[in-house]
Tab-separated table of C-alpha atoms and ligand atoms in Angstrom:
chain	number	residue	atom	x	y	z
A	202	MET	CA	25.682	-2.628	135.718
A	203	HIS	CA	27.243	-0.811	132.957
A	204	LYS	CA	31.557	-0.722	132.737
A	205	LYS	CA	31.813	3.293	133.508
A	206	ARG	CA	32.834	4.646	130.377
A	207	ILE	CA	33.616	8.623	129.515
A	208	PHE	CA	32.153	10.609	126.528
A	209	SER	CA	33.030	13.828	125.042
A	210	GLY	CA	33.061	16.127	121.768
A	211	VAL	CA	34.142	19.329	121.341
A	212	GLN	CA	33.056	21.325	118.032
A	213	PRO	CA	35.809	22.511	115.288
A	214	THR	CA	34.034	25.459	115.179
A	215	GLY	CA	36.844	28.023	115.450
A	216	ASN	CA	39.176	28.929	118.020
A	217	LEU	CA	39.044	27.296	121.439
A	218	HIS	CA	38.781	28.943	124.252
A	219	LEU	CA	39.230	29.743	128.058
A	220	GLY	CA	35.290	28.551	128.617
A	221	ASN	CA	36.424	25.544	126.625
A	222	TYR	CA	39.143	24.544	128.358
A	223	LEU	CA	37.852	25.363	132.014
A	224	GLY	CA	34.250	24.062	131.160
A	225	ALA	CA	34.960	20.874	129.367
A	226	ILE	CA	38.893	19.894	128.267
A	227	LYS	CA	40.897	20.124	131.756
A	228	ASN	CA	38.069	17.565	133.104
A	229	PHE	CA	39.292	15.450	130.162
A	230	VAL	CA	42.499	15.126	130.952
A	231	ASP	CA	41.806	14.812	135.250
A	232	LEU	CA	39.336	11.302	133.367
A	233	GLN	CA	41.286	10.181	131.591
A	234	ASN	CA	43.851	8.411	134.137
A	235	LYS	CA	40.747	6.986	136.493
A	236	PHE	CA	38.538	5.755	133.143
A	237	GLU	CA	37.935	4.801	129.773
A	238	CYS	CA	37.776	7.224	127.530
A	239	ILE	CA	36.054	8.190	124.690
A	240	TYR	CA	36.729	12.339	123.189
A	241	CYS	CA	35.353	13.073	120.363
A	242	VAL	CA	35.497	15.939	117.657
A	243	VAL	CA	31.856	16.378	116.798
A	244	ASP	CA	32.529	17.612	113.154
A	245	LEU	CA	28.647	16.583	112.135
A	246	HIS	CA	27.620	18.947	114.612
A	247	ALA	CA	29.637	21.748	113.375
A	248	ILE	CA	27.496	22.313	110.174
A	249	THR	CA	24.123	22.841	112.008
A	250	ASN	CA	25.761	26.138	111.226
A	251	ARG	CA	26.920	26.987	108.132
A	252	GLN	CA	30.887	26.239	107.067
A	253	ASN	CA	33.988	27.592	105.449
A	254	PRO	CA	34.453	23.633	104.251
A	255	GLU	CA	38.386	24.661	103.479
A	256	GLU	CA	38.145	25.939	107.349
A	257	LEU	CA	36.442	22.985	108.815
A	258	LYS	CA	39.399	20.633	107.606
A	259	THR	CA	41.455	23.173	109.884
A	260	ASN	CA	39.495	23.471	112.494
A	261	ILE	CA	38.962	19.697	113.020
A	262	LEU	CA	42.618	18.955	113.245
A	263	GLU	CA	43.073	22.263	115.736
A	264	THR	CA	40.864	20.613	117.954
A	265	ILE	CA	42.922	17.549	117.874
A	266	ALA	CA	45.794	19.391	118.416
A	267	SER	CA	43.986	21.287	121.075
A	268	PHE	CA	43.064	18.268	122.845
A	269	ILE	CA	46.877	16.658	122.703
A	270	ALA	CA	48.516	19.998	123.701
A	271	SER	CA	45.957	20.491	126.850
A	272	GLY	CA	47.449	17.404	128.208
A	273	LEU	CA	45.335	13.912	126.550
A	274	ASP	CA	47.166	10.859	125.899
A	275	VAL	CA	46.387	9.829	122.307
A	276	GLU	CA	47.183	5.612	123.106
A	277	LYS	CA	45.123	5.894	126.569
A	278	ASN	CA	42.087	7.798	125.085
A	279	ILE	CA	40.051	7.339	122.165
A	280	ILE	CA	40.276	10.193	120.455
A	281	PHE	CA	38.536	10.614	116.838
A	282	ASN	CA	36.060	12.724	114.672
A	283	GLN	CA	32.600	12.105	114.270
A	284	ALA	CA	32.018	11.729	110.094
A	285	SER	CA	34.630	8.480	110.836
A	286	VAL	CA	32.146	6.570	112.726
A	287	ALA	CA	28.823	6.404	110.440
A	288	ALA	CA	27.674	4.628	113.322
A	289	HIS	CA	26.333	8.343	115.271
A	290	SER	CA	24.359	9.314	112.365
A	291	GLU	CA	22.663	5.824	111.701
A	292	LEU	CA	21.497	5.428	115.953
A	293	ALA	CA	20.601	9.290	115.635
A	294	TRP	CA	18.266	8.415	112.746
A	295	ILE	CA	16.953	5.825	115.249
A	296	ILE	CA	16.429	8.166	117.801
A	297	ASN	CA	15.021	10.840	115.916
A	298	CYS	CA	12.071	8.441	115.306
A	299	VAL	CA	12.149	7.825	119.310
A	300	ALA	CA	12.608	11.310	120.610
A	301	ARG	CA	9.383	13.905	120.321
A	302	ILE	CA	9.112	17.145	118.322
A	303	GLY	CA	7.825	18.515	121.921
A	304	TRP	CA	11.448	17.833	123.528
A	305	MET	CA	12.933	19.341	120.734
A	306	ASN	CA	11.348	22.656	121.297
A	307	ARG	CA	12.207	22.642	124.524
A	308	MET	CA	16.059	23.244	124.486
A	309	THR	CA	17.090	26.654	124.824
A	310	GLN	CA	20.353	25.975	122.700
A	311	PHE	CA	17.825	26.059	119.475
A	312	LYS	CA	16.259	28.833	120.834
A	313	GLU	CA	18.983	31.220	121.520
A	314	LYS	CA	21.393	29.439	117.881
A	315	ALA	CA	18.323	29.915	115.715
A	316	GLY	CA	17.464	33.748	117.460
A	317	LEU	CA	14.613	35.514	115.898
A	318	ASN	CA	14.799	33.714	112.430
A	319	LYS	CA	13.855	30.403	114.234
A	320	GLU	CA	11.987	29.644	110.606
A	321	ASN	CA	15.122	29.701	108.831
A	322	ALA	CA	17.431	27.517	111.032
A	323	SER	CA	18.243	24.026	109.601
A	324	VAL	CA	16.873	21.161	110.860
A	325	GLY	CA	20.390	19.810	111.892
A	326	LEU	CA	20.165	22.985	114.334
A	327	LEU	CA	16.757	21.205	115.733
A	328	VAL	CA	17.522	17.744	115.840
A	329	TYR	CA	21.389	18.553	117.128
A	330	PRO	CA	20.296	17.251	120.718
A	331	ASN	CA	19.457	13.800	119.306
A	332	LEU	CA	22.753	13.200	117.256
A	333	MET	CA	24.522	14.320	120.596
A	334	ALA	CA	22.423	11.805	122.216
A	335	ALA	CA	23.122	8.889	119.428
A	336	ASP	CA	27.056	9.982	120.272
A	337	ILE	CA	26.630	9.265	123.988
A	338	LEU	CA	24.436	6.142	123.564
A	339	ILE	CA	26.403	4.477	120.336
A	340	TYR	CA	29.024	3.960	122.966
A	341	LYS	CA	26.881	2.901	125.748
A	342	ALA	CA	28.835	5.713	128.062
A	343	THR	CA	27.982	6.427	131.519
A	344	HIS	CA	29.696	9.940	132.029
A	345	VAL	CA	29.862	12.840	130.147
A	346	PRO	CA	32.200	15.492	131.381
A	347	VAL	CA	30.678	19.224	129.817
A	348	GLY	CA	30.082	22.486	131.052
A	349	GLU	CA	27.099	23.766	132.262
A	350	ASP	CA	25.157	24.923	128.954
A	351	GLN	CA	25.179	21.076	128.184
A	352	LYS	CA	23.352	19.702	131.271
A	353	GLN	CA	19.392	20.038	129.199
A	354	HIS	CA	20.865	18.363	126.120
A	355	LEU	CA	22.024	15.139	128.819
A	356	GLU	CA	18.633	15.741	130.161
A	357	LEU	CA	17.299	15.047	126.959
A	358	THR	CA	19.486	12.109	126.449
A	359	ARG	CA	18.151	10.144	129.887
A	360	ASP	CA	15.236	10.454	128.670
A	361	ILE	CA	15.337	9.473	125.353
A	362	ALA	CA	17.675	6.623	126.764
A	363	LYS	CA	14.632	5.666	128.838
A	364	LYS	CA	12.098	5.958	126.550
A	365	PHE	CA	14.221	3.064	124.409
A	366	ASN	CA	14.609	0.827	126.830
A	367	ASN	CA	10.787	1.315	128.080
A	368	ASP	CA	9.712	1.205	124.309
A	369	PHE	CA	11.745	-1.639	122.722
A	370	ASN	CA	11.010	-3.752	126.206
A	371	CYS	CA	14.750	-3.968	126.868
A	372	GLU	CA	15.810	-2.825	130.607
A	373	SER	CA	19.030	-0.627	131.174
A	374	PHE	CA	20.321	-1.638	127.706
A	375	PHE	CA	21.033	2.248	127.196
A	376	PRO	CA	22.927	3.667	130.413
A	377	ILE	CA	20.857	6.894	131.653
A	378	VAL	CA	23.978	8.735	131.624
A	379	GLU	CA	25.515	11.374	134.760
A	380	PRO	CA	26.835	14.516	134.003
A	381	LEU	CA	30.218	15.381	134.629
A	382	ILE	CA	30.282	19.734	135.375
A	383	PRO	CA	33.155	21.291	136.898
A	384	LYS	CA	31.979	22.740	140.691
A	385	LYS	CA	34.417	25.780	140.326
A	386	ILE	CA	33.388	27.374	137.293
A	387	SER	CA	30.287	25.185	135.250
A	388	ARG	CA	30.290	28.496	132.873
A	389	VAL	CA	32.480	30.896	131.706
A	390	MET	CA	30.689	33.972	131.033
A	391	SER	CA	32.251	36.487	128.736
A	392	LEU	CA	35.105	39.128	129.465
A	393	ARG	CA	32.539	42.021	127.903
A	394	ASP	CA	29.425	41.010	129.756
A	395	GLY	CA	28.695	38.998	132.606
A	396	LYS	CA	25.557	37.676	131.784
A	397	LYS	CA	26.805	35.926	128.253
A	398	LYS	CA	28.571	32.729	128.411
A	399	MET	CA	32.413	33.336	126.540
A	400	SER	CA	31.766	31.378	123.063
A	401	LYS	CA	33.248	31.024	119.929
A	402	SER	CA	30.680	32.889	117.954
A	403	ASP	CA	30.994	36.353	119.663
A	404	LYS	CA	31.566	38.905	117.260
A	405	SER	CA	34.534	40.726	120.163
A	406	ASP	CA	37.409	38.776	120.059
A	407	TYR	CA	37.945	40.589	123.825
A	408	SER	CA	35.132	38.866	124.997
A	409	ARG	CA	37.043	35.334	125.471
A	410	ILE	CA	40.932	33.922	125.993
A	411	ASN	CA	41.718	31.707	122.694
A	412	LEU	CA	44.237	28.838	123.686
A	413	LYS	CA	46.723	30.570	120.844
A	414	ASP	CA	46.465	33.852	122.205
A	415	ASP	CA	49.942	35.234	123.001
A	416	LYS	CA	51.124	36.807	127.040
A	417	ASP	CA	50.375	40.695	125.093
A	418	LEU	CA	47.379	40.073	123.943
A	419	ILE	CA	45.642	37.882	127.599
A	420	ASP	CA	46.890	40.780	129.461
A	421	GLN	CA	44.920	43.517	127.446
A	422	LYS	CA	42.047	40.925	127.180
A	423	ILE	CA	42.057	41.118	130.844
A	424	LYS	CA	43.571	44.499	131.661
A	425	LYS	CA	39.938	45.981	129.405
A	426	ALA	CA	37.912	43.037	130.643
A	427	LYS	CA	34.692	44.504	132.336
A	428	THR	CA	34.267	44.842	135.976
A	429	ASP	CA	31.945	47.154	138.133
A	430	THR	CA	33.310	49.558	140.702
A	431	ALA	CA	32.954	48.274	144.253
A	432	PRO	CA	35.931	46.862	145.464
A	433	ILE	CA	36.263	42.686	145.569
A	434	PRO	CA	34.148	41.648	148.337
A	435	SER	CA	35.440	39.001	150.826
A	436	THR	CA	32.220	37.280	151.075
A	437	VAL	CA	30.189	34.662	148.251
A	438	ILE	CA	27.233	36.011	149.573
A	439	GLU	CA	28.466	39.868	147.970
A	440	LEU	CA	29.057	38.201	144.628
A	441	LYS	CA	25.403	38.370	143.908
A	442	ASN	CA	24.503	40.311	140.869
A	443	ARG	CA	27.970	41.425	140.568
A	444	HIS	CA	28.398	39.105	137.068
A	445	GLU	CA	31.570	40.301	136.024
A	446	ALA	CA	33.398	40.257	139.261
A	447	ALA	CA	32.086	36.665	140.120
A	448	ASN	CA	33.228	35.778	136.629
A	449	LEU	CA	36.570	36.641	136.871
A	450	ILE	CA	37.181	35.663	140.461
A	451	SER	CA	35.855	32.236	139.524
A	452	ILE	CA	38.021	31.820	136.797
A	453	TYR	CA	41.098	32.772	138.735
A	454	ALA	CA	39.678	29.620	141.235
A	455	SER	CA	39.332	27.534	138.232
A	456	ILE	CA	42.291	27.671	136.835
A	457	ASN	CA	44.383	27.781	139.682
A	458	SER	CA	42.591	24.401	140.796
A	459	ILE	CA	41.792	26.209	144.707
A	460	ASP	CA	38.354	27.239	146.157
A	461	ILE	CA	36.254	30.635	145.768
A	462	ASP	CA	36.506	31.336	149.598
A	463	GLN	CA	40.362	30.943	149.101
A	464	VAL	CA	40.544	34.329	146.261
A	465	LEU	CA	38.014	36.391	148.494
A	466	ASN	CA	40.778	35.981	151.485
A	467	GLU	CA	43.286	36.936	149.326
A	468	PHE	CA	41.701	39.587	147.112
A	469	GLY	CA	38.853	41.020	149.197
A	470	GLY	CA	38.471	44.989	150.199
A	471	LYS	CA	41.791	44.948	147.394
A	472	ASN	CA	40.567	46.232	144.009
A	473	PHE	CA	40.403	44.794	140.565
A	474	SER	CA	44.239	45.068	139.052
A	475	THR	CA	45.490	43.571	141.740
A	476	LEU	CA	43.329	40.901	141.486
A	477	LYS	CA	43.534	41.130	137.154
A	478	ASN	CA	47.411	40.922	137.194
A	479	LYS	CA	47.330	38.025	139.195
A	480	LEU	CA	45.347	36.393	136.965
A	481	SER	CA	46.495	37.424	133.777
A	482	GLU	CA	49.965	35.492	134.892
A	483	SER	CA	47.984	32.309	135.880
A	484	ILE	CA	46.416	32.519	132.509
A	485	VAL	CA	49.179	32.886	130.020
A	486	GLU	CA	51.462	30.255	132.538
A	487	GLN	CA	48.943	27.682	132.229
A	488	ILE	CA	46.944	29.022	129.086
A	489	CYS	CA	50.360	29.764	126.239
A	490	PRO	CA	52.215	26.330	126.759
A	491	ILE	CA	49.113	24.578	125.238
A	492	GLY	CA	48.524	27.484	122.499
A	493	LYS	CA	52.249	27.685	121.456
A	494	GLU	CA	52.397	23.796	121.348
A	495	VAL	CA	48.807	23.741	119.131
A	496	LYS	CA	50.903	26.177	116.758
A	497	LYS	CA	53.614	23.328	116.449
A	498	LEU	CA	51.514	20.215	116.437
A	499	LEU	CA	49.037	21.974	113.460
A	500	LYS	CA	52.877	21.627	111.251
A	501	GLU	CA	52.548	17.766	111.878
A	502	GLN	CA	49.519	16.847	109.496
A	503	SER	CA	50.321	13.451	108.982
A	504	TYR	CA	50.841	12.925	112.522
A	505	LEU	CA	47.340	14.510	113.520
A	506	ASN	CA	45.948	12.331	110.759
A	507	ASP	CA	47.289	9.015	112.016
A	508	ILE	CA	45.860	9.545	115.231
A	509	LEU	CA	42.507	10.011	114.109
A	510	ALA	CA	42.506	7.263	111.829
A	511	LYS	CA	43.927	4.632	115.187
A	512	GLY	CA	41.339	6.812	116.845
A	513	ALA	CA	37.972	6.456	114.337
A	514	LYS	CA	39.314	2.254	114.194
A	515	LYS	CA	39.056	1.852	117.481
A	516	ALA	CA	35.953	3.665	117.795
A	517	SER	CA	33.857	2.006	115.414
A	518	LEU	CA	35.142	-1.694	116.592
A	519	ILE	CA	33.010	-0.741	120.046
A	520	ALA	CA	29.766	1.361	117.709
A	521	THR	CA	29.826	-1.156	114.902
A	522	ASP	CA	29.126	-3.989	117.485
A	523	ASN	CA	26.234	-1.644	119.434
A	524	LEU	CA	24.328	-0.448	116.405
A	525	LYS	CA	23.822	-4.336	115.421
A	526	GLU	CA	22.667	-5.089	119.092
A	527	ILE	CA	20.376	-2.324	118.426
A	528	TYR	CA	19.326	-3.054	115.237
A	529	GLU	CA	18.324	-6.159	116.133
A	530	ILE	CA	16.034	-4.580	118.941
A	531	VAL	CA	14.510	-2.342	116.572
A	532	GLY	CA	14.161	-5.327	114.032
A	533	LEU	CA	16.097	-3.688	111.375
A	534	LYS	CA	18.544	-5.698	109.479
A	535	LYS	CA	21.697	-4.885	106.801
A	536	PHE	CA	21.835	-7.242	104.784
A	537	THR	CA	25.448	-7.904	103.208
B	1199	AQP	N1	31.730	29.431	128.194
B	1199	AQP	C1	31.877	28.215	128.465
B	1199	AQP	N2	31.937	28.002	129.850
B	1199	AQP	C2	32.406	26.440	130.208
B	1199	AQP	N3	31.536	25.500	129.602
B	1199	AQP	C3	31.815	25.733	128.386
B	1199	AQP	N4	31.688	24.966	126.883
B	1199	AQP	C4	31.582	25.730	126.191
B	1199	AQP	N5	31.485	27.238	126.453
B	1199	AQP	C5	31.508	27.205	127.797
B	1199	AQP	C6	31.983	23.862	126.672
B	1199	AQP	O1	32.845	23.364	125.787
B	1199	AQP	C7	32.519	21.889	125.397
B	1199	AQP	C8	32.275	22.082	123.736
B	1199	AQP	O2	32.050	22.823	123.616
B	1199	AQP	P1	31.284	23.248	122.038
B	1199	AQP	O3	32.300	23.992	121.205
B	1199	AQP	O4	31.209	21.828	121.205
B	1199	AQP	O5	30.559	23.781	121.837
B	1199	AQP	P2	29.699	24.985	122.107
B	1199	AQP	O6	29.062	24.749	123.663
B	1199	AQP	O7	28.408	25.789	121.728
B	1199	AQP	O8	30.954	26.416	122.229
B	1199	AQP	P3	30.927	27.651	121.914
B	1199	AQP	O9	32.330	28.588	122.220
B	1199	AQP	O10	29.654	28.170	122.519
B	1199	AQP	O11	30.752	27.686	120.097
B	1199	AQP	P4	29.327	28.141	118.995
B	1199	AQP	O12	30.250	29.699	119.609
B	1199	AQP	O13	30.014	27.928	118.062
B	1199	AQP	O14	28.344	27.849	119.794
B	1199	AQP	C9	30.801	21.837	126.066
B	1199	AQP	O15	31.331	20.620	126.906
B	1199	AQP	C10	30.757	22.889	126.316
B	1199	AQP	O16	29.594	22.788	127.593
């Protein structure tokens, strides 16, 4: 039996948004009181798409600041950046040799991110899920809080763990991880298109609520959020095929930690402007204090650097021990 251990990561690829918060970070905060948690800024994942080096440095600090501002306790959790712990990349290479090319070709995120120009995408983007598996398995993590978009990558991590355990005859060496996906809203959708996920890389800033948006901007974005012409329904069944309506209702339920049925009881039959006013209020109440704290923390760079250095030390202790065992199993040796 493996000890319960949580691992998850967020890419420093720009403004964190409500999708990252409700899909992942809010869950990180809830879990910190129950389990040993390791939270990582996955900067090596970020470079699978071209990044401006100066912006990347700032984004790493901003992601850490967002973790802390959202309520992650820096003493209780291990918080660090991926590039500081070389064992992630070392295990990723071994996993590259365990995972099959066919498995990579099935990953929908690669297809979405590479788009039509697949031949021109980086090799890193293709093998991104192997690095993600290494991030998790190097700590022998048992549970991974993520948004629903990452479910397929976690299924792959399970397949990789099983194949490694089987190939090297070391039953149960790697745990078979369980995803922890929020029930109320597993995928926050774009405010402009209810069929697309809210994303940092969407060209329209009006498609998302950023953690650093102020009250006026949040009000405007919610006011302009796409809806349909019918009134709000009273039952979940009537939400079928009403993607934008379902999205706003789910965001309201998630941010207020209530059930969708409760939202429909409150707003069923009413028009969207009533819901939008209340939704804006709830987002402003929860997100604006986080954004303000992020801006404050960004002025304290040495404090953030210190947290990253301490976190990297703690993470390295676990990762280096596990890597030693993995090298031994595979038949590799570091001569020092
Ligand atoms: N829209 C979303 N709804 C729910 N969860 C989401 N997550 C991301 N978008 C949504 C979850 O946030 C965590 C960190 O994600 P990430 O930033 O590492 O990568 P991503 O999923 O690629 O995020 P973006 O915003 O879509 O970034 P870009 O545009 O750069 O690709 C993950 O747990 C993810 O599930």
